[in-house]
Amino acid sequence: MSPDRTTEDFRFDRDTRVEKLADGEFAATLTDAWTTFTSHPNGGYVLGAALNALRQNLSQPDPLAVSAFFLRPAAPGAATARTEVVREGRRTATGQVRLEQGGKEILRATATYGDLSPDPSARVLTLDEPPRLPAPEDCPVPPEFDNPEGLGIARSVDYRYPGRPGWLDGRRDGRPHAEFWMRFADGREPDTHALASMVDFAPPAVLEIGEFATITVELSVHVRARPAPGWLACRVFTKHVSGGLHEEDMEIWDSTGTLVAQCRQLAMLL
């Protein structure tokens, strides 16, 4: 899938679709197909709708860096995105977007877009490696993932873990670190636009220490390459929990073993 293509065939594209109202202003409708443990739509999904509005006015095709602040919980329903082009350069374009519901701002993001077309002459240095996982078809699917109560995102996204996560059985003494496969449940292939949302699709690493209610305060995303088709190998981890806050890092590697996206977020425990 090319980075600027959208289609009504897939849920993510339908649910992040926007309609232009005026110059820089777009209407969106958030759905309940991406709800999390907090009962609110997943922040990455909400960001996806906001970025879908922003990219309409930018000349470059791929999000490179995104910083988003989540000001209020989103809810299924109508939303308005107000966008601003900050700068259009030769290699990058930068803009801002504010997403509002009921007259109140729920998200504000700044993003720089560029062109991630493959460049064989570009230098590559990789000092890490993708998660070593069994093939997705060899990873068990816990029954809880087949019929998730109130978790819309678990019906929209497929997850494959190499073993049963301890948090499903109420364990609270695990290590906040997980490696797993992920893809859209309806077969949509990943692209750079989707990656900016998918970095927030992981079940939080702090589930392994018994923390089920966590909300994102700020999310920083780096999209590194256009992903190849297929399952995405993911690594998510937290190293520090204090003051009611924790950081979470996420890496996404494509089916060829290429790092395609990274993020760090600061989140609040509820």
mmCIF file with all atom_site columns, N, CA, C and O in Angstrom, residues 87-140:
data_model
loop_
_atom_site.group_PDB
_atom_site.id
_atom_site.type_symbol
_atom_site.label_atom_id
_atom_site.label_alt_id
_atom_site.label_comp_id
_atom_site.label_asym_id
_atom_site.label_entity_id
_atom_site.label_seq_id
_atom_site.pdbx_PDB_ins_code
_atom_site.Cartn_x
_atom_site.Cartn_y
_atom_site.Cartn_z
_atom_site.occupancy
_atom_site.B_iso_or_equiv
_atom_site.pdbx_formal_charge
_atom_site.auth_seq_id
_atom_site.auth_comp_id
_atom_site.auth_asym_id
_atom_site.auth_atom_id
_atom_site.pdbx_PDB_model_num
ATOM 1   N N  . ARG A 1 87  ? 5.658   25.066  8.137  1.00 0.00 ? 87  ARG A N  1
ATOM 2   C CA . ARG A 1 87  ? 6.731   25.334  7.175  1.00 0.00 ? 87  ARG A CA 1
ATOM 3   C C  . ARG A 1 87  ? 6.741   24.267  6.102  1.00 0.00 ? 87  ARG A C  1
ATOM 4   O O  . ARG A 1 87  ? 6.580   23.079  6.388  1.00 0.00 ? 87  ARG A O  1
ATOM 5   N N  . GLU A 1 88  ? 6.914   24.684  4.870  1.00 0.00 ? 88  GLU A N  1
ATOM 6   C CA . GLU A 1 88  ? 7.124   23.777  3.743  1.00 0.00 ? 88  GLU A CA 1
ATOM 7   C C  . GLU A 1 88  ? 8.541   23.990  3.242  1.00 0.00 ? 88  GLU A C  1
ATOM 8   O O  . GLU A 1 88  ? 8.875   25.059  2.713  1.00 0.00 ? 88  GLU A O  1
ATOM 9   N N  . GLY A 1 89  ? 9.404   22.994  3.440  1.00 0.00 ? 89  GLY A N  1
ATOM 10  C CA . GLY A 1 89  ? 10.777  23.076  2.971  1.00 0.00 ? 89  GLY A CA 1
ATOM 11  C C  . GLY A 1 89  ? 11.010  22.167  1.781  1.00 0.00 ? 89  GLY A C  1
ATOM 12  O O  . GLY A 1 89  ? 10.096  21.523  1.270  1.00 0.00 ? 89  GLY A O  1
ATOM 13  N N  . ARG A 1 90  ? 12.252  22.087  1.340  1.00 0.00 ? 90  ARG A N  1
ATOM 14  C CA . ARG A 1 90  ? 12.579  21.263  0.179  1.00 0.00 ? 90  ARG A CA 1
ATOM 15  C C  . ARG A 1 90  ? 12.470  19.778  0.505  1.00 0.00 ? 90  ARG A C  1
ATOM 16  O O  . ARG A 1 90  ? 12.012  18.992  -0.315 1.00 0.00 ? 90  ARG A O  1
ATOM 17  N N  . ARG A 1 91  ? 12.879  19.378  1.706  1.00 0.00 ? 91  ARG A N  1
ATOM 18  C CA . ARG A 1 91  ? 12.888  17.959  2.066  1.00 0.00 ? 91  ARG A CA 1
ATOM 19  C C  . ARG A 1 91  ? 11.858  17.597  3.127  1.00 0.00 ? 91  ARG A C  1
ATOM 20  O O  . ARG A 1 91  ? 11.526  16.424  3.281  1.00 0.00 ? 91  ARG A O  1
ATOM 21  N N  . THR A 1 92  ? 11.377  18.565  3.866  1.00 0.00 ? 92  THR A N  1
ATOM 22  C CA . THR A 1 92  ? 10.407  18.273  4.920  1.00 0.00 ? 92  THR A CA 1
ATOM 23  C C  . THR A 1 92  ? 9.310   19.331  4.935  1.00 0.00 ? 92  THR A C  1
ATOM 24  O O  . THR A 1 92  ? 9.490   20.446  4.448  1.00 0.00 ? 92  THR A O  1
ATOM 25  N N  . ALA A 1 93  ? 8.185   18.941  5.503  1.00 0.00 ? 93  ALA A N  1
ATOM 26  C CA . ALA A 1 93  ? 7.059   19.865  5.719  1.00 0.00 ? 93  ALA A CA 1
ATOM 27  C C  . ALA A 1 93  ? 6.548   19.639  7.135  1.00 0.00 ? 93  ALA A C  1
ATOM 28  O O  . ALA A 1 93  ? 6.400   18.487  7.573  1.00 0.00 ? 93  ALA A O  1
ATOM 29  N N  . THR A 1 94  ? 6.286   20.706  7.840  1.00 0.00 ? 94  THR A N  1
ATOM 30  C CA . THR A 1 94  ? 5.868   20.623  9.244  1.00 0.00 ? 94  THR A CA 1
ATOM 31  C C  . THR A 1 94  ? 4.530   21.312  9.433  1.00 0.00 ? 94  THR A C  1
ATOM 32  O O  . THR A 1 94  ? 4.275   22.373  8.848  1.00 0.00 ? 94  THR A O  1
ATOM 33  N N  . GLY A 1 95  ? 3.676   20.699  10.247 1.00 0.00 ? 95  GLY A N  1
ATOM 34  C CA . GLY A 1 95  ? 2.370   21.280  10.537 1.00 0.00 ? 95  GLY A CA 1
ATOM 35  C C  . GLY A 1 95  ? 1.901   20.935  11.927 1.00 0.00 ? 95  GLY A C  1
ATOM 36  O O  . GLY A 1 95  ? 2.516   20.123  12.641 1.00 0.00 ? 95  GLY A O  1
ATOM 37  N N  . GLN A 1 96  ? 0.810   21.565  12.320 1.00 0.00 ? 96  GLN A N  1
ATOM 38  C CA . GLN A 1 96  ? 0.190   21.310  13.622 1.00 0.00 ? 96  GLN A CA 1
ATOM 39  C C  . GLN A 1 96  ? -1.284  20.977  13.417 1.00 0.00 ? 96  GLN A C  1
ATOM 40  O O  . GLN A 1 96  ? -1.905  21.425  12.451 1.00 0.00 ? 96  GLN A O  1
ATOM 41  N N  . VAL A 1 97  ? -1.830  20.191  14.351 1.00 0.00 ? 97  VAL A N  1
ATOM 42  C CA . VAL A 1 97  ? -3.245  19.856  14.295 1.00 0.00 ? 97  VAL A CA 1
ATOM 43  C C  . VAL A 1 97  ? -3.810  19.840  15.706 1.00 0.00 ? 97  VAL A C  1
ATOM 44  O O  . VAL A 1 97  ? -3.160  19.380  16.641 1.00 0.00 ? 97  VAL A O  1
ATOM 45  N N  . ARG A 1 98  ? -5.001  20.374  15.844 1.00 0.00 ? 98  ARG A N  1
ATOM 46  C CA . ARG A 1 98  ? -5.755  20.315  17.102 1.00 0.00 ? 98  ARG A CA 1
ATOM 47  C C  . ARG A 1 98  ? -7.038  19.549  16.832 1.00 0.00 ? 98  ARG A C  1
ATOM 48  O O  . ARG A 1 98  ? -7.764  19.858  15.886 1.00 0.00 ? 98  ARG A O  1
ATOM 49  N N  . LEU A 1 99  ? -7.321  18.578  17.662 1.00 0.00 ? 99  LEU A N  1
ATOM 50  C CA . LEU A 1 99  ? -8.545  17.790  17.520 1.00 0.00 ? 99  LEU A CA 1
ATOM 51  C C  . LEU A 1 99  ? -9.468  18.141  18.676 1.00 0.00 ? 99  LEU A C  1
ATOM 52  O O  . LEU A 1 99  ? -9.060  18.099  19.843 1.00 0.00 ? 99  LEU A O  1
ATOM 53  N N  . GLU A 1 100 ? -10.709 18.476  18.334 1.00 0.00 ? 100 GLU A N  1
ATOM 54  C CA . GLU A 1 100 ? -11.669 18.938  19.339 1.00 0.00 ? 100 GLU A CA 1
ATOM 55  C C  . GLU A 1 100 ? -12.930 18.083  19.320 1.00 0.00 ? 100 GLU A C  1
ATOM 56  O O  . GLU A 1 100 ? -13.347 17.582  18.267 1.00 0.00 ? 100 GLU A O  1
ATOM 57  N N  . GLN A 1 101 ? -13.523 17.929  20.479 1.00 0.00 ? 101 GLN A N  1
ATOM 58  C CA . GLN A 1 101 ? -14.843 17.317  20.626 1.00 0.00 ? 101 GLN A CA 1
ATOM 59  C C  . GLN A 1 101 ? -15.658 18.159  21.596 1.00 0.00 ? 101 GLN A C  1
ATOM 60  O O  . GLN A 1 101 ? -15.152 18.552  22.650 1.00 0.00 ? 101 GLN A O  1
ATOM 61  N N  . GLY A 1 102 ? -16.897 18.458  21.230 1.00 0.00 ? 102 GLY A N  1
ATOM 62  C CA . GLY A 1 102 ? -17.751 19.252  22.102 1.00 0.00 ? 102 GLY A CA 1
ATOM 63  C C  . GLY A 1 102 ? -17.174 20.604  22.433 1.00 0.00 ? 102 GLY A C  1
ATOM 64  O O  . GLY A 1 102 ? -17.416 21.136  23.527 1.00 0.00 ? 102 GLY A O  1
ATOM 65  N N  . GLY A 1 103 ? -16.412 21.170  21.514 1.00 0.00 ? 103 GLY A N  1
ATOM 66  C CA . GLY A 1 103 ? -15.827 22.489  21.737 1.00 0.00 ? 103 GLY A CA 1
ATOM 67  C C  . GLY A 1 103 ? -14.593 22.484  22.610 1.00 0.00 ? 103 GLY A C  1
ATOM 68  O O  . GLY A 1 103 ? -14.031 23.548  22.902 1.00 0.00 ? 103 GLY A O  1
ATOM 69  N N  . LYS A 1 104 ? -14.113 21.288  23.022 1.00 0.00 ? 104 LYS A N  1
ATOM 70  C CA . LYS A 1 104 ? -12.929 21.192  23.869 1.00 0.00 ? 104 LYS A CA 1
ATOM 71  C C  . LYS A 1 104 ? -11.825 20.434  23.148 1.00 0.00 ? 104 LYS A C  1
ATOM 72  O O  . LYS A 1 104 ? -12.077 19.436  22.471 1.00 0.00 ? 104 LYS A O  1
ATOM 73  N N  . GLU A 1 105 ? -10.610 20.928  23.318 1.00 0.00 ? 105 GLU A N  1
ATOM 74  C CA . GLU A 1 105 ? -9.471  20.304  22.661 1.00 0.00 ? 105 GLU A CA 1
ATOM 75  C C  . GLU A 1 105 ? -9.102  19.005  23.372 1.00 0.00 ? 105 GLU A C  1
ATOM 76  O O  . GLU A 1 105 ? -8.923  18.984  24.595 1.00 0.00 ? 105 GLU A O  1
ATOM 77  N N  . ILE A 1 106 ? -8.988  17.933  22.609 1.00 0.00 ? 106 ILE A N  1
ATOM 78  C CA . ILE A 1 106 ? -8.627  16.641  23.203 1.00 0.00 ? 106 ILE A CA 1
ATOM 79  C C  . ILE A 1 106 ? -7.208  16.214  22.830 1.00 0.00 ? 106 ILE A C  1
ATOM 80  O O  . ILE A 1 106 ? -6.603  15.403  23.538 1.00 0.00 ? 106 ILE A O  1
ATOM 81  N N  . LEU A 1 107 ? -6.674  16.748  21.744 1.00 0.00 ? 107 LEU A N  1
ATOM 82  C CA . LEU A 1 107 ? -5.333  16.363  21.301 1.00 0.00 ? 107 LEU A CA 1
ATOM 83  C C  . LEU A 1 107 ? -4.720  17.517  20.535 1.00 0.00 ? 107 LEU A C  1
ATOM 84  O O  . LEU A 1 107 ? -5.403  18.207  19.771 1.00 0.00 ? 107 LEU A O  1
ATOM 85  N N  . ARG A 1 108 ? -3.417  17.709  20.742 1.00 0.00 ? 108 ARG A N  1
ATOM 86  C CA . ARG A 1 108 ? -2.665  18.674  19.947 1.00 0.00 ? 108 ARG A CA 1
ATOM 87  C C  . ARG A 1 108 ? -1.368  17.994  19.512 1.00 0.00 ? 108 ARG A C  1
ATOM 88  O O  . ARG A 1 108 ? -0.660  17.410  20.341 1.00 0.00 ? 108 ARG A O  1
ATOM 89  N N  . ALA A 1 109 ? -1.057  18.075  18.242 1.00 0.00 ? 109 ALA A N  1
ATOM 90  C CA . ALA A 1 109 ? 0.124   17.385  17.716 1.00 0.00 ? 109 ALA A CA 1
ATOM 91  C C  . ALA A 1 109 ? 0.860   18.258  16.721 1.00 0.00 ? 109 ALA A C  1
ATOM 92  O O  . ALA A 1 109 ? 0.262   19.049  15.991 1.00 0.00 ? 109 ALA A O  1
ATOM 93  N N  . THR A 1 110 ? 2.174   18.095  16.710 1.00 0.00 ? 110 THR A N  1
ATOM 94  C CA . THR A 1 110 ? 3.039   18.680  15.696 1.00 0.00 ? 110 THR A CA 1
ATOM 95  C C  . THR A 1 110 ? 3.717   17.531  14.957 1.00 0.00 ? 110 THR A C  1
ATOM 96  O O  . THR A 1 110 ? 4.143   16.556  15.581 1.00 0.00 ? 110 THR A O  1
ATOM 97  N N  . ALA A 1 111 ? 3.802   17.634  13.649 1.00 0.00 ? 111 ALA A N  1
ATOM 98  C CA . ALA A 1 111 ? 4.394   16.549  12.869 1.00 0.00 ? 111 ALA A CA 1
ATOM 99  C C  . ALA A 1 111 ? 5.225   17.113  11.726 1.00 0.00 ? 111 ALA A C  1
ATOM 100 O O  . ALA A 1 111 ? 4.866   18.122  11.116 1.00 0.00 ? 111 ALA A O  1
ATOM 101 N N  . THR A 1 112 ? 6.334   16.441  11.467 1.00 0.00 ? 112 THR A N  1
ATOM 102 C CA . THR A 1 112 ? 7.158   16.745  10.308 1.00 0.00 ? 112 THR A CA 1
ATOM 103 C C  . THR A 1 112 ? 7.087   15.569  9.343  1.00 0.00 ? 112 THR A C  1
ATOM 104 O O  . THR A 1 112 ? 7.290   14.419  9.739  1.00 0.00 ? 112 THR A O  1
ATOM 105 N N  . TYR A 1 113 ? 6.758   15.870  8.099  1.00 0.00 ? 113 TYR A N  1
ATOM 106 C CA . TYR A 1 113 ? 6.635   14.860  7.050  1.00 0.00 ? 113 TYR A CA 1
ATOM 107 C C  . TYR A 1 113 ? 7.820   14.973  6.091  1.00 0.00 ? 113 TYR A C  1
ATOM 108 O O  . TYR A 1 113 ? 8.411   16.040  5.931  1.00 0.00 ? 113 TYR A O  1
ATOM 109 N N  . GLY A 1 114 ? 8.146   13.856  5.451  1.00 0.00 ? 114 GLY A N  1
ATOM 110 C CA . GLY A 1 114 ? 9.210   13.826  4.457  1.00 0.00 ? 114 GLY A CA 1
ATOM 111 C C  . GLY A 1 114 ? 8.930   12.720  3.458  1.00 0.00 ? 114 GLY A C  1
ATOM 112 O O  . GLY A 1 114 ? 7.791   12.261  3.325  1.00 0.00 ? 114 GLY A O  1
ATOM 113 N N  . ASP A 1 115 ? 9.973   12.272  2.792  1.00 0.00 ? 115 ASP A N  1
ATOM 114 C CA . ASP A 1 115 ? 9.832   11.225  1.779  1.00 0.00 ? 115 ASP A CA 1
ATOM 115 C C  . ASP A 1 115 ? 10.747  10.066  2.148  1.00 0.00 ? 115 ASP A C  1
ATOM 116 O O  . ASP A 1 115 ? 11.970  10.193  2.128  1.00 0.00 ? 115 ASP A O  1
ATOM 117 N N  . LEU A 1 116 ? 10.148  8.921   2.501  1.00 0.00 ? 116 LEU A N  1
ATOM 118 C CA . LEU A 1 116 ? 10.898  7.735   2.900  1.00 0.00 ? 116 LEU A CA 1
ATOM 119 C C  . LEU A 1 116 ? 11.068  6.740   1.747  1.00 0.00 ? 116 LEU A C  1
ATOM 120 O O  . LEU A 1 116 ? 11.218  5.539   1.993  1.00 0.00 ? 116 LEU A O  1
ATOM 121 N N  . SER A 1 117 ? 11.052  7.242   0.522  1.00 0.00 ? 117 SER A N  1
ATOM 122 C CA . SER A 1 117 ? 11.340  6.361   -0.607 1.00 0.00 ? 117 SER A CA 1
ATOM 123 C C  . SER A 1 117 ? 12.710  5.715   -0.398 1.00 0.00 ? 117 SER A C  1
ATOM 124 O O  . SER A 1 117 ? 13.658  6.382   0.042  1.00 0.00 ? 117 SER A O  1
ATOM 125 N N  . PRO A 1 118 ? 12.846  4.416   -0.671 1.00 0.00 ? 118 PRO A N  1
ATOM 126 C CA . PRO A 1 118 ? 14.133  3.740   -0.456 1.00 0.00 ? 118 PRO A CA 1
ATOM 127 C C  . PRO A 1 118 ? 15.274  4.431   -1.208 1.00 0.00 ? 118 PRO A C  1
ATOM 128 O O  . PRO A 1 118 ? 15.123  4.828   -2.364 1.00 0.00 ? 118 PRO A O  1
ATOM 129 N N  . ASP A 1 119 ? 16.410  4.576   -0.529 1.00 0.00 ? 119 ASP A N  1
ATOM 130 C CA . ASP A 1 119 ? 17.594  5.198   -1.124 1.00 0.00 ? 119 ASP A CA 1
ATOM 131 C C  . ASP A 1 119 ? 18.769  4.238   -0.941 1.00 0.00 ? 119 ASP A C  1
ATOM 132 O O  . ASP A 1 119 ? 19.346  4.162   0.147  1.00 0.00 ? 119 ASP A O  1
ATOM 133 N N  . PRO A 1 120 ? 19.132  3.487   -1.968 1.00 0.00 ? 120 PRO A N  1
ATOM 134 C CA . PRO A 1 120 ? 20.207  2.494   -1.837 1.00 0.00 ? 120 PRO A CA 1
ATOM 135 C C  . PRO A 1 120 ? 21.544  3.098   -1.429 1.00 0.00 ? 120 PRO A C  1
ATOM 136 O O  . PRO A 1 120 ? 22.417  2.390   -0.907 1.00 0.00 ? 120 PRO A O  1
ATOM 137 N N  . SER A 1 121 ? 21.747  4.395   -1.668 1.00 0.00 ? 121 SER A N  1
ATOM 138 C CA . SER A 1 121 ? 23.031  5.025   -1.346 1.00 0.00 ? 121 SER A CA 1
ATOM 139 C C  . SER A 1 121 ? 23.102  5.524   0.097  1.00 0.00 ? 121 SER A C  1
ATOM 140 O O  . SER A 1 121 ? 24.170  5.939   0.557  1.00 0.00 ? 121 SER A O  1
ATOM 141 N N  . ALA A 1 122 ? 21.970  5.497   0.821  1.00 0.00 ? 122 ALA A N  1
ATOM 142 C CA . ALA A 1 122 ? 21.948  6.030   2.177  1.00 0.00 ? 122 ALA A CA 1
ATOM 143 C C  . ALA A 1 122 ? 22.686  5.099   3.142  1.00 0.00 ? 122 ALA A C  1
ATOM 144 O O  . ALA A 1 122 ? 22.611  3.871   3.032  1.00 0.00 ? 122 ALA A O  1
ATOM 145 N N  . ARG A 1 123 ? 23.395  5.675   4.074  1.00 0.00 ? 123 ARG A N  1
ATOM 146 C CA . ARG A 1 123 ? 24.131  4.885   5.067  1.00 0.00 ? 123 ARG A CA 1
ATOM 147 C C  . ARG A 1 123 ? 23.147  4.202   6.015  1.00 0.00 ? 123 ARG A C  1
ATOM 148 O O  . ARG A 1 123 ? 22.147  4.785   6.430  1.00 0.00 ? 123 ARG A O  1
ATOM 149 N N  . VAL A 1 124 ? 23.472  2.973   6.382  1.00 0.00 ? 124 VAL A N  1
ATOM 150 C CA . VAL A 1 124 ? 22.665  2.208   7.323  1.00 0.00 ? 124 VAL A CA 1
ATOM 151 C C  . VAL A 1 124 ? 23.560  1.667   8.426  1.00 0.00 ? 124 VAL A C  1
ATOM 152 O O  . VAL A 1 124 ? 24.593  1.047   8.148  1.00 0.00 ? 124 VAL A O  1
ATOM 153 N N  . LEU A 1 125 ? 23.203  1.917   9.675  1.00 0.00 ? 125 LEU A N  1
ATOM 154 C CA . LEU A 1 125 ? 23.895  1.363   10.847 1.00 0.00 ? 125 LEU A CA 1
ATOM 155 C C  . LEU A 1 125 ? 22.840  0.890   11.816 1.00 0.00 ? 125 LEU A C  1
ATOM 156 O O  . LEU A 1 125 ? 22.018  1.686   12.277 1.00 0.00 ? 125 LEU A O  1
ATOM 157 N N  . THR A 1 126 ? 22.824  -0.394  12.120 1.00 0.00 ? 126 THR A N  1
ATOM 158 C CA . THR A 1 126 ? 21.836  -0.967  13.038 1.00 0.00 ? 126 THR A CA 1
ATOM 159 C C  . THR A 1 126 ? 22.567  -1.701  14.151 1.00 0.00 ? 126 THR A C  1
ATOM 160 O O  . THR A 1 126 ? 23.295  -2.669  13.883 1.00 0.00 ? 126 THR A O  1
ATOM 161 N N  . LEU A 1 127 ? 22.404  -1.258  15.380 1.00 0.00 ? 127 LEU A N  1
ATOM 162 C CA . LEU A 1 127 ? 23.095  -1.850  16.521 1.00 0.00 ? 127 LEU A CA 1
ATOM 163 C C  . LEU A 1 127 ? 22.161  -2.691  17.375 1.00 0.00 ? 127 LEU A C  1
ATOM 164 O O  . LEU A 1 127 ? 22.507  -3.054  18.500 1.00 0.00 ? 127 LEU A O  1
ATOM 165 N N  . ASP A 1 128 ? 20.999  -2.981  16.855 1.00 0.00 ? 128 ASP A N  1
ATOM 166 C CA . ASP A 1 128 ? 20.041  -3.835  17.559 1.00 0.00 ? 128 ASP A CA 1
ATOM 167 C C  . ASP A 1 128 ? 19.441  -4.780  16.537 1.00 0.00 ? 128 ASP A C  1
ATOM 168 O O  . ASP A 1 128 ? 19.704  -4.669  15.339 1.00 0.00 ? 128 ASP A O  1
ATOM 169 N N  . GLU A 1 129 ? 18.637  -5.701  16.987 1.00 0.00 ? 129 GLU A N  1
ATOM 170 C CA . GLU A 1 129 ? 18.026  -6.654  16.073 1.00 0.00 ? 129 GLU A CA 1
ATOM 171 C C  . GLU A 1 129 ? 16.552  -6.818  16.416 1.00 0.00 ? 129 GLU A C  1
ATOM 172 O O  . GLU A 1 129 ? 16.121  -6.511  17.531 1.00 0.00 ? 129 GLU A O  1
ATOM 173 N N  . PRO A 1 130 ? 15.763  -7.281  15.467 1.00 0.00 ? 130 PRO A N  1
ATOM 174 C CA . PRO A 1 130 ? 14.327  -7.436  15.735 1.00 0.00 ? 130 PRO A CA 1
ATOM 175 C C  . PRO A 1 130 ? 14.082  -8.538  16.756 1.00 0.00 ? 130 PRO A C  1
ATOM 176 O O  . PRO A 1 130 ? 14.958  -9.372  17.019 1.00 0.00 ? 130 PRO A O  1
ATOM 177 N N  . PRO A 1 131 ? 12.901  -8.548  17.348 1.00 0.00 ? 131 PRO A N  1
ATOM 178 C CA . PRO A 1 131 ? 12.556  -9.629  18.275 1.00 0.00 ? 131 PRO A CA 1
ATOM 179 C C  . PRO A 1 131 ? 12.689  -10.993 17.592 1.00 0.00 ? 131 PRO A C  1
ATOM 180 O O  . PRO A 1 131 ? 12.355  -11.149 16.418 1.00 0.00 ? 131 PRO A O  1
ATOM 181 N N  . ARG A 1 132 ? 13.200  -11.957 18.350 1.00 0.00 ? 132 ARG A N  1
ATOM 182 C CA . ARG A 1 132 ? 13.295  -13.322 17.840 1.00 0.00 ? 132 ARG A CA 1
ATOM 183 C C  . ARG A 1 132 ? 12.038  -14.073 18.266 1.00 0.00 ? 132 ARG A C  1
ATOM 184 O O  . ARG A 1 132 ? 11.898  -14.473 19.427 1.00 0.00 ? 132 ARG A O  1
ATOM 185 N N  . LEU A 1 133 ? 11.135  -14.225 17.330 1.00 0.00 ? 133 LEU A N  1
ATOM 186 C CA . LEU A 1 133 ? 9.822   -14.782 17.614 1.00 0.00 ? 133 LEU A CA 1
ATOM 187 C C  . LEU A 1 133 ? 9.561   -16.009 16.758 1.00 0.00 ? 133 LEU A C  1
ATOM 188 O O  . LEU A 1 133 ? 10.022  -16.079 15.613 1.00 0.00 ? 133 LEU A O  1
ATOM 189 N N  . PRO A 1 134 ? 8.796   -16.973 17.272 1.00 0.00 ? 134 PRO A N  1
ATOM 190 C CA . PRO A 1 134 ? 8.320   -18.040 16.392 1.00 0.00 ? 134 PRO A CA 1
ATOM 191 C C  . PRO A 1 134 ? 7.442   -17.443 15.298 1.00 0.00 ? 134 PRO A C  1
ATOM 192 O O  . PRO A 1 134 ? 6.966   -16.307 15.406 1.00 0.00 ? 134 PRO A O  1
ATOM 193 N N  . ALA A 1 135 ? 7.244   -18.187 14.226 1.00 0.00 ? 135 ALA A N  1
ATOM 194 C CA . ALA A 1 135 ? 6.353   -17.715 13.176 1.00 0.00 ? 135 ALA A CA 1
ATOM 195 C C  . ALA A 1 135 ? 4.981   -17.408 13.762 1.00 0.00 ? 135 ALA A C  1
ATOM 196 O O  . ALA A 1 135 ? 4.551   -18.067 14.719 1.00 0.00 ? 135 ALA A O  1
ATOM 197 N N  . PRO A 1 136 ? 4.289   -16.393 13.227 1.00 0.00 ? 136 PRO A N  1
ATOM 198 C CA . PRO A 1 136 ? 2.977   -16.039 13.793 1.00 0.00 ? 136 PRO A CA 1
ATOM 199 C C  . PRO A 1 136 ? 2.033   -17.223 13.912 1.00 0.00 ? 136 PRO A C  1
ATOM 200 O O  . PRO A 1 136 ? 1.298   -17.343 14.902 1.00 0.00 ? 136 PRO A O  1
ATOM 201 N N  . GLU A 1 137 ? 2.042   -18.124 12.918 1.00 0.00 ? 137 GLU A N  1
ATOM 202 C CA . GLU A 1 137 ? 1.128   -19.270 12.960 1.00 0.00 ? 137 GLU A CA 1
ATOM 203 C C  . GLU A 1 137 ? 1.489   -20.257 14.061 1.00 0.00 ? 137 GLU A C  1
ATOM 204 O O  . GLU A 1 137 ? 0.671   -21.124 14.418 1.00 0.00 ? 137 GLU A O  1
ATOM 205 N N  . ASP A 1 138 ? 2.701   -20.132 14.637 1.00 0.00 ? 138 ASP A N  1
ATOM 206 C CA . ASP A 1 138 ? 3.108   -21.010 15.725 1.00 0.00 ? 138 ASP A CA 1
ATOM 207 C C  . ASP A 1 138 ? 2.913   -20.370 17.095 1.00 0.00 ? 138 ASP A C  1
ATOM 208 O O  . ASP A 1 138 ? 3.280   -20.960 18.116 1.00 0.00 ? 138 ASP A O  1
ATOM 209 N N  . CYS A 1 139 ? 2.371   -19.174 17.117 1.00 0.00 ? 139 CYS A N  1
ATOM 210 C CA . CYS A 1 139 ? 2.115   -18.477 18.382 1.00 0.00 ? 139 CYS A CA 1
ATOM 211 C C  . CYS A 1 139 ? 0.655   -18.681 18.776 1.00 0.00 ? 139 CYS A C  1
ATOM 212 O O  . CYS A 1 139 ? -0.245  -18.461 17.967 1.00 0.00 ? 139 CYS A O  1
ATOM 213 N N  . PRO A 1 140 ? 0.394   -19.085 20.019 1.00 0.00 ? 140 PRO A N  1
ATOM 214 C CA . PRO A 1 140 ? -0.980  -19.361 20.432 1.00 0.00 ? 140 PRO A CA 1
ATOM 215 C C  . PRO A 1 140 ? -1.810  -18.083 20.542 1.00 0.00 ? 140 PRO A C  1
ATOM 216 O O  . PRO A 1 140 ? -1.285  -16.999 20.792 1.00 0.00 ? 140 PRO A O  1
#
